[in-house]
Every structure is written in structure tokens, then in C-alpha cells.
């Protein structure tokens, strides 16, 4: 018996030790659990806000005189929260709006292949992309779309117009349009297809002057610009018109990459965030795609904004180009798009930028070196149809005057070099 007891005693000692260790581990886990709960628990004020939001949503859903969709309430709350920032560049995007923004950034979408601008309750076709459904159906620049799938365009916001024209590949959209000078409506049914938006176009004008138009800064804009510049030089251009009119911006990195093709050295972009925090400066790298001896004119107007202002302002600040046209929008803010769990998006201003010499753009814009094409005041007493005709006529004449001045400036600079 004593021998048996003696042989069991070490086993019991080991078991006791393990039990004590397990007990301490259990106590430690319990302490960590309760401690973390206290540490992670939101402050009382925050809990009250969340409870108030929940109760308000419930009260509206249960008691309001009319039935309200919960998604509508949620989206309204999100928009209200962003509106409280008092920042015109920050916004809440529905899942559909965020998807469309992605399409614009990628430079491709499903639609019919047109560019529009609203005027007098109509959507005016400004450009028709080659090889798209609109081109195949015979749509022309200047056509006025008055109905989309039977709904009057006058009752739609610009974003609603885009939503109705775009859609899934293979689906159809019915357009009712008026083509000047005829006023008889023309109904067309078009089948949507994948559209590659040509953000960069180029051609050679009279007297060997190159024209490079960038309509937006999407993911392929820098590569497209480089290819166009190389091609234009092979064709022997003596000057270049860089047309950024109506370019609402896009990807900042693409814009600075385009700047670097013209500027040899120096600051292209400086950014400042919350509390004066500075982002690394964007500097030009040695070497250019277009030689400095080739004169450049940048065309801008009241629709030139954001990333397009970076390009126009940088080339102007470095003396690389003469800016011709009208004052630009003045959007000197850099935004980021945050994808929310439900597919929606949050557009937030994260920095404001300055150009060479510390020149701010936000709220100021780019002032042209040569001011051409300012729209005169709209005459009083015009009827709706007359307003539309007046806007189209003056918009066209302003753009023609800007191009003439650009060619005149390039001609003068080319003559100086001879």
C-alpha cells in the first residue's frame, strides 16, 4: 500500500499543478473579456445618439402619415450627414451612382455612345462616339433629345438622364429627338452596347498645328496622351493646341503624368490635408515627350475643372503654355471614394492642392492669359425655344473664337522661332 501510494503521489502533484494553471487562465480570460467590453463600449453620448437615430427611424416608419421606404430614410440620413460637412465636393453616392463613377473613371460603360449637355428642358447631343449604337442609328451633334422611354427630359435631372440612357448590354432604350431645322419629332430605338470612351483625340489642323483634346482623366488618359503626342510629332507639327474645354477632371495621377510630358523640372502639385498635413510634392521628372521648342496653347472654359485645372495651371505656371479661353471652375480639392458595405460610396475631400509658386486653385480657378469667349448676358423676354437657339449659337461662336485665337498665338510664337 505504501509503495502504491508512493508511486501515485507525483501524478497527483502534476494534476494539481495543471488545475491551478487552468484556473488562473480562466480567471485571466474572464478579466480580459470584461475589461475589453468596458474599453470597447462606446461612450454614453455615442450610445444615446445611436439609440436616438434608431428610435427616430422607427417612429417615422411606424407613425408617419404616409408609408416610407427604409432605404429612402437611410439614404436621406447619409446625405444629411455629408451635407453637414458644408463641402460642395463631398457626397454620398447610391450603389448605382458609385458604379457609374467607376465606369467614368475606367473610361468604359454600357450605353449608346453620346455626350450630352442639358439646355432648355432638352438634352443636346454634343458628340457621337464612332462605332457605337448612336452613330449606327444616325444620331448627330446638335440633335435634341426630348423624351427617353416616353418620359419628358424636362422632368429629369441630369443624373437621371444618364441613368436612363445607360443600362445593361443588349437592352434597348427609346429616344424621341428633334433635329434642327425640322421640328418633327423622330423616334429611335437603340440597343445598348459596351462603349469605350475616347478620352484622348488628336488630329493635325491647317499649317501643321496639332490638336490634342482630352475630355476627362480616366485610367488610360496618360498613355493615350503619350501615344498621341508621339504620333503628332511624327507628322511634323509646329505647334500644339491642348483642348481641355469641358473637361471636368478625373484621376489626379493621370493629370500629373500628362503635366510631366510637357514640363522638364519643378513642382507640379502640392497637397495639404487636415491640420496642415502635407502630402509629398509631385515633381516633374527630367525629359519631356513634347520638346520645349514646340509652342503650346491650352484651351479652357467654364467647364474646365479639377484635374484639368491641374494641367492647365501647371503648364501656365512653368511658362510652358499660353492659356486661352474663359475662367475655369476652381475646384482645388482632391477627393477619395470610399466603398461602403452595401455598395454605396462616400466621396470625401482629403486634401486641397496648390500649383507651382504656392498658387491656390480652390474657389479661384485658372485665369487665362488671353480671355476669349465669355458668354454675354442672356437677353430678356426670350421664349424657351429662343433661349435654346441663343445658347447653342453663342456656345458655338465662343468655341470658334477661342480656337482662332489659339491658332493665332501659335502662329506668332512659331514665327518668333524662325
Coordinates of C-alpha atoms in Angstrom, one line a residue:
X1 CA 0.0 0.0 0.0
X2 CA 2.8 2.4 0.9
X3 CA 4.5 1.6 -2.3
X4 CA 1.3 2.2 -4.3
X5 CA 0.7 5.5 -2.6
X6 CA 4.3 6.5 -3.2
X7 CA 4.0 5.8 -6.9
X8 CA 0.8 7.8 -7.3
X9 CA 1.9 11.0 -5.4
X10 CA 3.9 12.6 -8.4
X11 CA 0.9 12.1 -10.7
X12 CA -1.4 13.9 -8.2
X13 CA 1.1 16.7 -7.8
X14 CA 1.2 17.2 -11.6
X15 CA -2.6 17.2 -11.9
X16 CA -2.9 19.8 -9.1
X17 CA -0.4 22.0 -10.9
X18 CA -2.4 21.8 -14.2
X19 CA -5.6 22.5 -12.4
X20 CA -4.1 25.6 -10.8
X21 CA -2.8 26.8 -14.2
X22 CA -6.1 26.3 -15.9
X23 CA -7.9 28.1 -13.1
X24 CA -5.6 31.1 -13.5
X25 CA -6.0 31.1 -17.3
X26 CA -9.8 31.0 -16.8
X27 CA -9.7 34.0 -14.4
X28 CA -7.4 35.8 -16.9
X29 CA -9.8 35.2 -19.8
X30 CA -12.7 36.4 -17.7
X31 CA -10.9 39.5 -16.7
X32 CA -9.8 40.2 -20.4
X33 CA -13.4 39.7 -21.5
X34 CA -14.9 42.1 -19.1
X35 CA -12.1 44.6 -19.4
X36 CA -12.3 44.7 -23.2
X37 CA -16.1 45.1 -23.0
X38 CA -15.6 48.1 -20.9
X39 CA -12.8 49.5 -23.0
X40 CA -14.6 48.9 -26.3
X41 CA -18.0 50.0 -25.2
X42 CA -18.9 53.3 -26.9
X43 CA -19.2 56.4 -24.7
X44 CA -22.6 57.2 -23.3
X45 CA -23.1 60.1 -25.6
X46 CA -22.4 58.0 -28.6
X47 CA -24.8 55.3 -27.4
X48 CA -27.5 57.9 -26.9
X49 CA -27.0 59.2 -30.5
X50 CA -27.3 55.7 -31.9
X51 CA -30.4 55.0 -29.8
X52 CA -32.0 58.3 -30.9
X53 CA -31.3 57.5 -34.6
X54 CA -32.9 54.1 -34.2
X55 CA -35.9 55.5 -32.4
X56 CA -36.4 58.3 -34.9
X57 CA -36.2 55.8 -37.8
X58 CA -38.7 53.5 -36.0
X59 CA -41.1 56.4 -35.3
X60 CA -41.1 57.6 -38.9
X61 CA -41.6 54.0 -40.1
X62 CA -44.4 53.3 -37.7
X63 CA -46.2 56.6 -37.2
X64 CA -45.7 58.9 -40.2
X65 CA -48.9 59.6 -42.1
X66 CA -47.6 58.0 -45.2
X67 CA -45.6 54.8 -45.7
X68 CA -41.9 55.5 -46.1
X69 CA -39.3 53.1 -47.6
X70 CA -36.5 52.4 -45.1
X71 CA -33.9 52.7 -47.8
X72 CA -35.1 56.2 -48.6
X73 CA -34.7 57.1 -45.0
X74 CA -31.2 55.6 -44.8
X75 CA -30.0 57.4 -47.9
X76 CA -31.5 60.7 -46.7
X77 CA -29.7 60.3 -43.4
X78 CA -26.4 59.6 -45.2
X79 CA -26.8 62.6 -47.5
X80 CA -27.7 64.8 -44.5
X81 CA -24.6 63.7 -42.7
X82 CA -22.4 64.6 -45.6
X83 CA -24.2 67.9 -46.2
X84 CA -23.2 68.8 -42.6
X85 CA -19.6 69.0 -43.8
X86 CA -20.5 72.1 -45.8
X87 CA -18.2 70.8 -48.5
X88 CA -19.6 71.0 -52.1
X89 CA -17.2 68.3 -53.3
X90 CA -18.1 65.6 -50.7
X91 CA -21.1 63.5 -51.5
X92 CA -23.0 60.3 -50.7
X93 CA -23.4 58.0 -53.7
X94 CA -26.1 55.4 -54.1
X95 CA -24.8 52.0 -55.3
X96 CA -25.9 52.9 -58.8
X97 CA -24.1 56.3 -58.7
X98 CA -20.9 54.7 -57.4
X99 CA -21.0 52.1 -60.2
X100 CA -21.4 54.9 -62.8
X101 CA -18.5 56.8 -61.3
X102 CA -16.3 53.7 -61.6
X103 CA -17.4 53.4 -65.2
X104 CA -16.4 57.0 -65.9
X105 CA -13.0 56.5 -64.2
X106 CA -12.3 53.3 -66.2
X107 CA -13.4 55.0 -69.4
X108 CA -16.0 52.4 -70.4
X109 CA -19.6 51.8 -69.8
X110 CA -22.8 50.2 -71.3
X111 CA -24.8 52.7 -73.2
X112 CA -25.3 54.2 -76.7
X113 CA -22.1 56.3 -77.2
X114 CA -23.0 60.0 -76.9
X115 CA -22.0 63.1 -75.0
X116 CA -24.8 65.4 -73.8
X117 CA -25.3 68.8 -72.3
X118 CA -28.7 70.0 -70.9
X119 CA -30.4 73.1 -72.2
X120 CA -33.9 74.4 -72.0
X121 CA -35.5 71.1 -70.9
X122 CA -33.7 69.1 -73.5
X123 CA -30.6 67.0 -73.7
X124 CA -28.4 68.3 -76.6
X125 CA -26.1 65.8 -78.3
X126 CA -22.7 67.4 -78.2
X127 CA -20.7 64.4 -79.6
X128 CA -21.3 61.0 -81.0
X129 CA -18.7 58.3 -80.5
X130 CA -17.8 56.4 -83.6
X131 CA -18.7 52.7 -83.9
X132 CA -21.4 53.0 -81.1
X133 CA -25.1 52.3 -81.3
X134 CA -25.9 56.1 -81.6
X135 CA -23.5 56.5 -84.6
X136 CA -25.0 53.4 -86.3
X137 CA -28.5 54.9 -85.8
X138 CA -27.5 58.2 -87.3
X139 CA -27.6 60.5 -84.3
X140 CA -25.8 63.8 -84.9
X141 CA -24.2 66.5 -82.9
X142 CA -26.9 69.1 -82.3
X143 CA -29.8 66.7 -82.0
X144 CA -32.1 67.5 -79.1
X145 CA -33.4 64.5 -77.1
X146 CA -36.8 65.4 -75.7
X147 CA -38.1 62.0 -74.4
X148 CA -36.4 58.9 -73.0
X149 CA -38.6 55.8 -72.9
X150 CA -41.6 58.1 -73.1
X151 CA -40.5 60.3 -70.2
X152 CA -40.0 64.0 -70.9
X153 CA -36.4 65.1 -70.5
X154 CA -37.7 68.4 -69.0
X155 CA -38.8 66.4 -65.9
X156 CA -35.5 64.7 -65.4
X157 CA -32.3 65.7 -63.6
X158 CA -29.0 65.3 -65.5
X159 CA -28.1 62.2 -63.5
X160 CA -31.5 60.7 -64.2
X161 CA -30.9 61.3 -67.9
X162 CA -27.7 59.4 -67.8
X163 CA -29.2 56.6 -65.7
X164 CA -32.0 56.1 -68.2
X165 CA -29.7 56.1 -71.3
X166 CA -27.2 53.8 -69.8
X167 CA -28.0 50.2 -68.8
X168 CA -27.2 46.6 -69.4
X169 CA -25.6 45.4 -72.7
X170 CA -28.3 44.1 -75.0
X171 CA -31.2 46.1 -73.5
X172 CA -32.9 48.8 -75.5
X173 CA -33.8 52.5 -75.0
X174 CA -36.2 54.6 -77.0
X175 CA -35.3 58.2 -77.7
X176 CA -37.5 60.9 -79.1
X177 CA -35.4 63.7 -80.6
X178 CA -35.7 66.8 -82.7
X179 CA -33.2 67.7 -85.3
X180 CA -32.9 71.3 -86.3
X181 CA -34.2 72.9 -88.5
X182 CA -37.0 70.4 -88.6
X183 CA -39.3 70.3 -85.5
X184 CA -41.0 67.0 -86.3
X185 CA -40.1 64.5 -83.5
X186 CA -38.1 61.4 -84.6
X187 CA -38.4 58.2 -82.5
X188 CA -35.4 55.8 -82.5
X189 CA -34.9 52.6 -80.5
X190 CA -31.3 51.8 -79.8
X191 CA -29.7 48.7 -78.3
X192 CA -27.1 49.4 -75.6
X193 CA -23.6 48.1 -76.1
X194 CA -20.2 48.4 -74.4
X195 CA -18.8 51.8 -75.0
X196 CA -15.1 52.7 -74.8
X197 CA -15.0 56.5 -74.1
X198 CA -12.2 58.1 -76.1
X199 CA -10.8 60.4 -73.5
X200 CA -8.0 61.4 -75.9
X201 CA -8.4 62.5 -79.5
X202 CA -5.9 64.1 -81.8
X203 CA -5.6 65.4 -85.4
X204 CA -3.5 67.8 -87.5
X205 CA -5.0 71.1 -88.4
X206 CA -4.0 73.6 -91.0
X207 CA -0.4 74.9 -91.1
X208 CA 0.7 71.7 -89.3
X209 CA -0.7 72.6 -85.9
X210 CA -1.6 69.6 -83.8
X211 CA -4.8 69.4 -81.8
X212 CA -5.0 67.2 -78.7
X213 CA -8.3 67.0 -76.9
X214 CA -8.6 65.4 -73.5
X215 CA -12.2 65.1 -72.4
X216 CA -11.6 63.5 -69.0
X217 CA -8.7 62.0 -67.0
X218 CA -9.5 58.3 -66.8
X219 CA -7.2 55.3 -66.3
X220 CA -5.9 55.4 -69.9
X221 CA -5.6 59.1 -70.4
X222 CA -1.8 59.4 -69.8
X223 CA -1.0 56.5 -72.1
X224 CA -3.3 57.9 -74.7
X225 CA -1.8 61.3 -74.5
X226 CA 1.8 60.0 -74.8
X227 CA 0.8 58.0 -77.9
X228 CA -0.9 61.0 -79.5
X229 CA 2.0 63.3 -78.8
X230 CA 4.4 60.9 -80.4
X231 CA 2.2 60.4 -83.4
X232 CA 1.7 64.2 -83.9
X233 CA 5.5 64.7 -83.8
X234 CA 6.0 62.1 -86.5
X235 CA 3.5 64.1 -88.6
X236 CA 5.7 67.2 -88.2
X237 CA 3.6 69.6 -86.1
X238 CA 5.0 73.0 -85.5
X239 CA 2.7 73.8 -82.5
X240 CA 0.0 72.2 -80.3
X241 CA -3.4 73.1 -79.1
X242 CA -4.3 71.2 -75.9
X243 CA -8.1 71.4 -75.6
X244 CA -9.3 71.0 -72.0
X245 CA -12.7 72.8 -72.5
X246 CA -15.5 70.9 -70.8
X247 CA -13.1 68.5 -69.1
X248 CA -14.5 68.1 -65.6
X249 CA -11.4 66.3 -64.2
X250 CA -10.9 62.7 -63.1
X251 CA -7.8 61.0 -61.7
X252 CA -5.2 63.3 -60.3
X253 CA -2.3 60.9 -61.0
X254 CA -3.2 60.8 -64.7
X255 CA -3.3 64.6 -64.8
X256 CA 0.2 65.0 -63.2
X257 CA 1.5 62.3 -65.6
X258 CA 0.3 64.4 -68.5
X259 CA 1.9 67.5 -67.0
X260 CA 5.2 65.7 -66.8
X261 CA 5.1 65.1 -70.6
X262 CA 5.4 68.9 -71.1
X263 CA 7.4 70.2 -68.1
X264 CA 11.1 69.4 -67.6
X265 CA 11.5 70.0 -63.9
X266 CA 9.9 71.6 -60.9
X267 CA 6.8 71.4 -58.8
X268 CA 3.6 70.1 -60.5
X269 CA 1.4 69.7 -57.5
X270 CA 1.4 70.3 -53.7
X271 CA -1.3 69.0 -51.4
X272 CA -2.3 69.9 -47.9
X273 CA -4.7 67.8 -45.7
X274 CA -6.2 68.0 -42.2
X275 CA -4.3 70.2 -39.7
X276 CA -1.8 71.4 -42.4
X277 CA -0.5 67.9 -43.1
X278 CA 1.5 68.0 -46.3
X279 CA 1.5 65.2 -48.9
X280 CA 4.7 64.5 -50.8
X281 CA 5.1 67.1 -53.6
X282 CA 4.6 65.9 -57.1
X283 CA 7.7 66.9 -59.1
X284 CA 8.4 66.8 -62.9
X285 CA 10.9 64.2 -63.9
X286 CA 13.8 65.1 -66.4
X287 CA 12.9 64.8 -70.0
X288 CA 9.6 65.5 -71.9
X289 CA 7.6 63.9 -74.6
X290 CA 7.0 67.2 -76.4
X291 CA 10.1 69.3 -76.9
X292 CA 10.1 72.7 -75.3
X293 CA 10.6 74.4 -78.6
X294 CA 7.1 73.4 -79.8
X295 CA 4.7 76.2 -78.7
X296 CA 1.6 75.1 -76.8
X297 CA -1.8 76.7 -76.2
X298 CA -4.2 75.3 -73.6
X299 CA -7.9 75.9 -74.2
X300 CA -10.1 76.2 -71.1
X301 CA -13.6 77.3 -70.3
X302 CA -16.2 77.5 -67.5
X303 CA -16.4 73.7 -67.7
X304 CA -12.7 73.0 -67.1
X305 CA -12.3 71.7 -63.5
X306 CA -10.2 69.7 -61.0
X307 CA -7.6 67.5 -62.7
X308 CA -7.9 69.5 -65.9
X309 CA -7.1 72.7 -63.9
X310 CA -4.0 71.0 -62.6
X311 CA -2.7 70.5 -66.2
X312 CA -3.7 74.0 -67.4
X313 CA -2.3 75.6 -64.2
X314 CA 0.9 73.7 -64.2
X315 CA 1.8 74.4 -67.8
X316 CA 0.9 78.1 -67.3
X317 CA 2.9 78.4 -64.1
X318 CA 6.0 76.9 -65.7
X319 CA 5.6 79.1 -68.8
X320 CA 5.2 76.0 -71.0
X321 CA 1.9 77.1 -72.5
X322 CA -0.3 80.1 -73.1
X323 CA -3.8 79.6 -71.6
X324 CA -6.7 80.8 -73.8
X325 CA -10.4 80.9 -73.1
X326 CA -12.5 81.8 -70.1
X327 CA -12.1 81.4 -66.3
X328 CA -12.2 77.8 -65.0
X329 CA -14.4 76.2 -62.3
X330 CA -11.9 76.5 -59.4
X331 CA -12.1 73.0 -57.9
X332 CA -8.8 72.8 -56.0
X333 CA -9.7 69.7 -53.9
X334 CA -8.6 66.1 -54.1
X335 CA -11.3 63.6 -53.3
X336 CA -11.3 59.9 -52.5
X337 CA -14.1 57.5 -53.0
X338 CA -14.8 55.0 -50.1
X339 CA -16.8 52.0 -50.9
X340 CA -19.5 51.2 -48.2
X341 CA -20.6 47.7 -47.3
X342 CA -23.9 48.0 -49.2
X343 CA -22.2 49.0 -52.5
X344 CA -22.8 52.7 -51.9
X345 CA -20.0 55.2 -51.9
X346 CA -18.7 58.2 -49.9
X347 CA -16.8 60.9 -51.7
X348 CA -14.7 62.9 -49.3
X349 CA -12.3 65.8 -49.8
X350 CA -9.0 64.7 -48.3
X351 CA -6.6 67.4 -49.5
X352 CA -6.6 70.7 -51.2
X353 CA -3.9 71.4 -53.7
X354 CA -1.6 74.2 -54.9
X355 CA 0.3 74.6 -58.1
X356 CA 3.9 76.0 -58.7
X357 CA 4.6 79.1 -56.7
X358 CA 2.1 78.1 -54.0
X359 CA -0.8 79.2 -56.2
X360 CA -4.2 78.0 -54.8
X361 CA -6.9 77.0 -57.2
X362 CA -9.9 76.2 -55.0
X363 CA -12.6 78.9 -55.4
X364 CA -10.3 80.8 -57.8
X365 CA -9.7 78.8 -60.9
X366 CA -7.3 79.4 -63.7
X367 CA -7.3 82.8 -65.2
X368 CA -6.5 82.6 -68.9
X369 CA -3.5 84.6 -70.3
X370 CA -5.8 85.5 -73.2
X371 CA -9.5 85.9 -72.3
X372 CA -11.8 84.9 -75.2
X373 CA -15.3 83.6 -75.5
X374 CA -17.1 84.9 -72.4
X375 CA -20.9 84.4 -72.8
X376 CA -22.9 87.6 -72.9
X377 CA -25.9 88.1 -70.6
X378 CA -29.0 86.3 -71.8
X379 CA -31.4 88.7 -73.4
X380 CA -34.7 89.2 -71.5
X381 CA -38.0 88.2 -72.9
X382 CA -36.9 85.2 -74.9
X383 CA -39.2 82.3 -75.2
X384 CA -38.0 78.7 -74.4
X385 CA -37.2 77.8 -78.0
X386 CA -35.3 81.1 -78.5
X387 CA -33.2 80.6 -75.3
X388 CA -32.1 77.2 -76.6
X389 CA -31.2 78.6 -80.0
X390 CA -29.3 81.5 -78.4
X391 CA -27.3 79.2 -76.1
X392 CA -26.3 76.9 -78.9
X393 CA -25.4 79.8 -81.2
X394 CA -23.2 81.6 -78.6
X395 CA -21.6 78.5 -77.4
X396 CA -20.6 77.6 -80.9
X397 CA -19.3 81.0 -81.7
X398 CA -17.3 81.2 -78.4
X399 CA -15.6 78.0 -79.1
X400 CA -14.7 79.0 -82.7
X401 CA -13.3 82.3 -81.4
X402 CA -11.2 80.5 -78.8
X403 CA -9.8 78.1 -81.5
X404 CA -9.0 81.0 -83.8
X405 CA -7.1 82.8 -81.1
X406 CA -5.2 79.7 -80.1
X407 CA -4.0 79.2 -83.7
X408 CA -3.1 82.9 -83.9
X409 CA -1.0 82.6 -80.7
X410 CA 0.8 79.5 -82.0
X411 CA 1.4 81.1 -85.4
X412 CA 3.0 84.2 -83.7
X413 CA 5.2 82.0 -81.5
X414 CA 6.3 79.8 -84.3
X415 CA 7.2 82.9 -86.4
X416 CA 9.4 84.1 -83.5
X417 CA 11.4 80.9 -83.5
X418 CA 12.1 81.1 -87.3

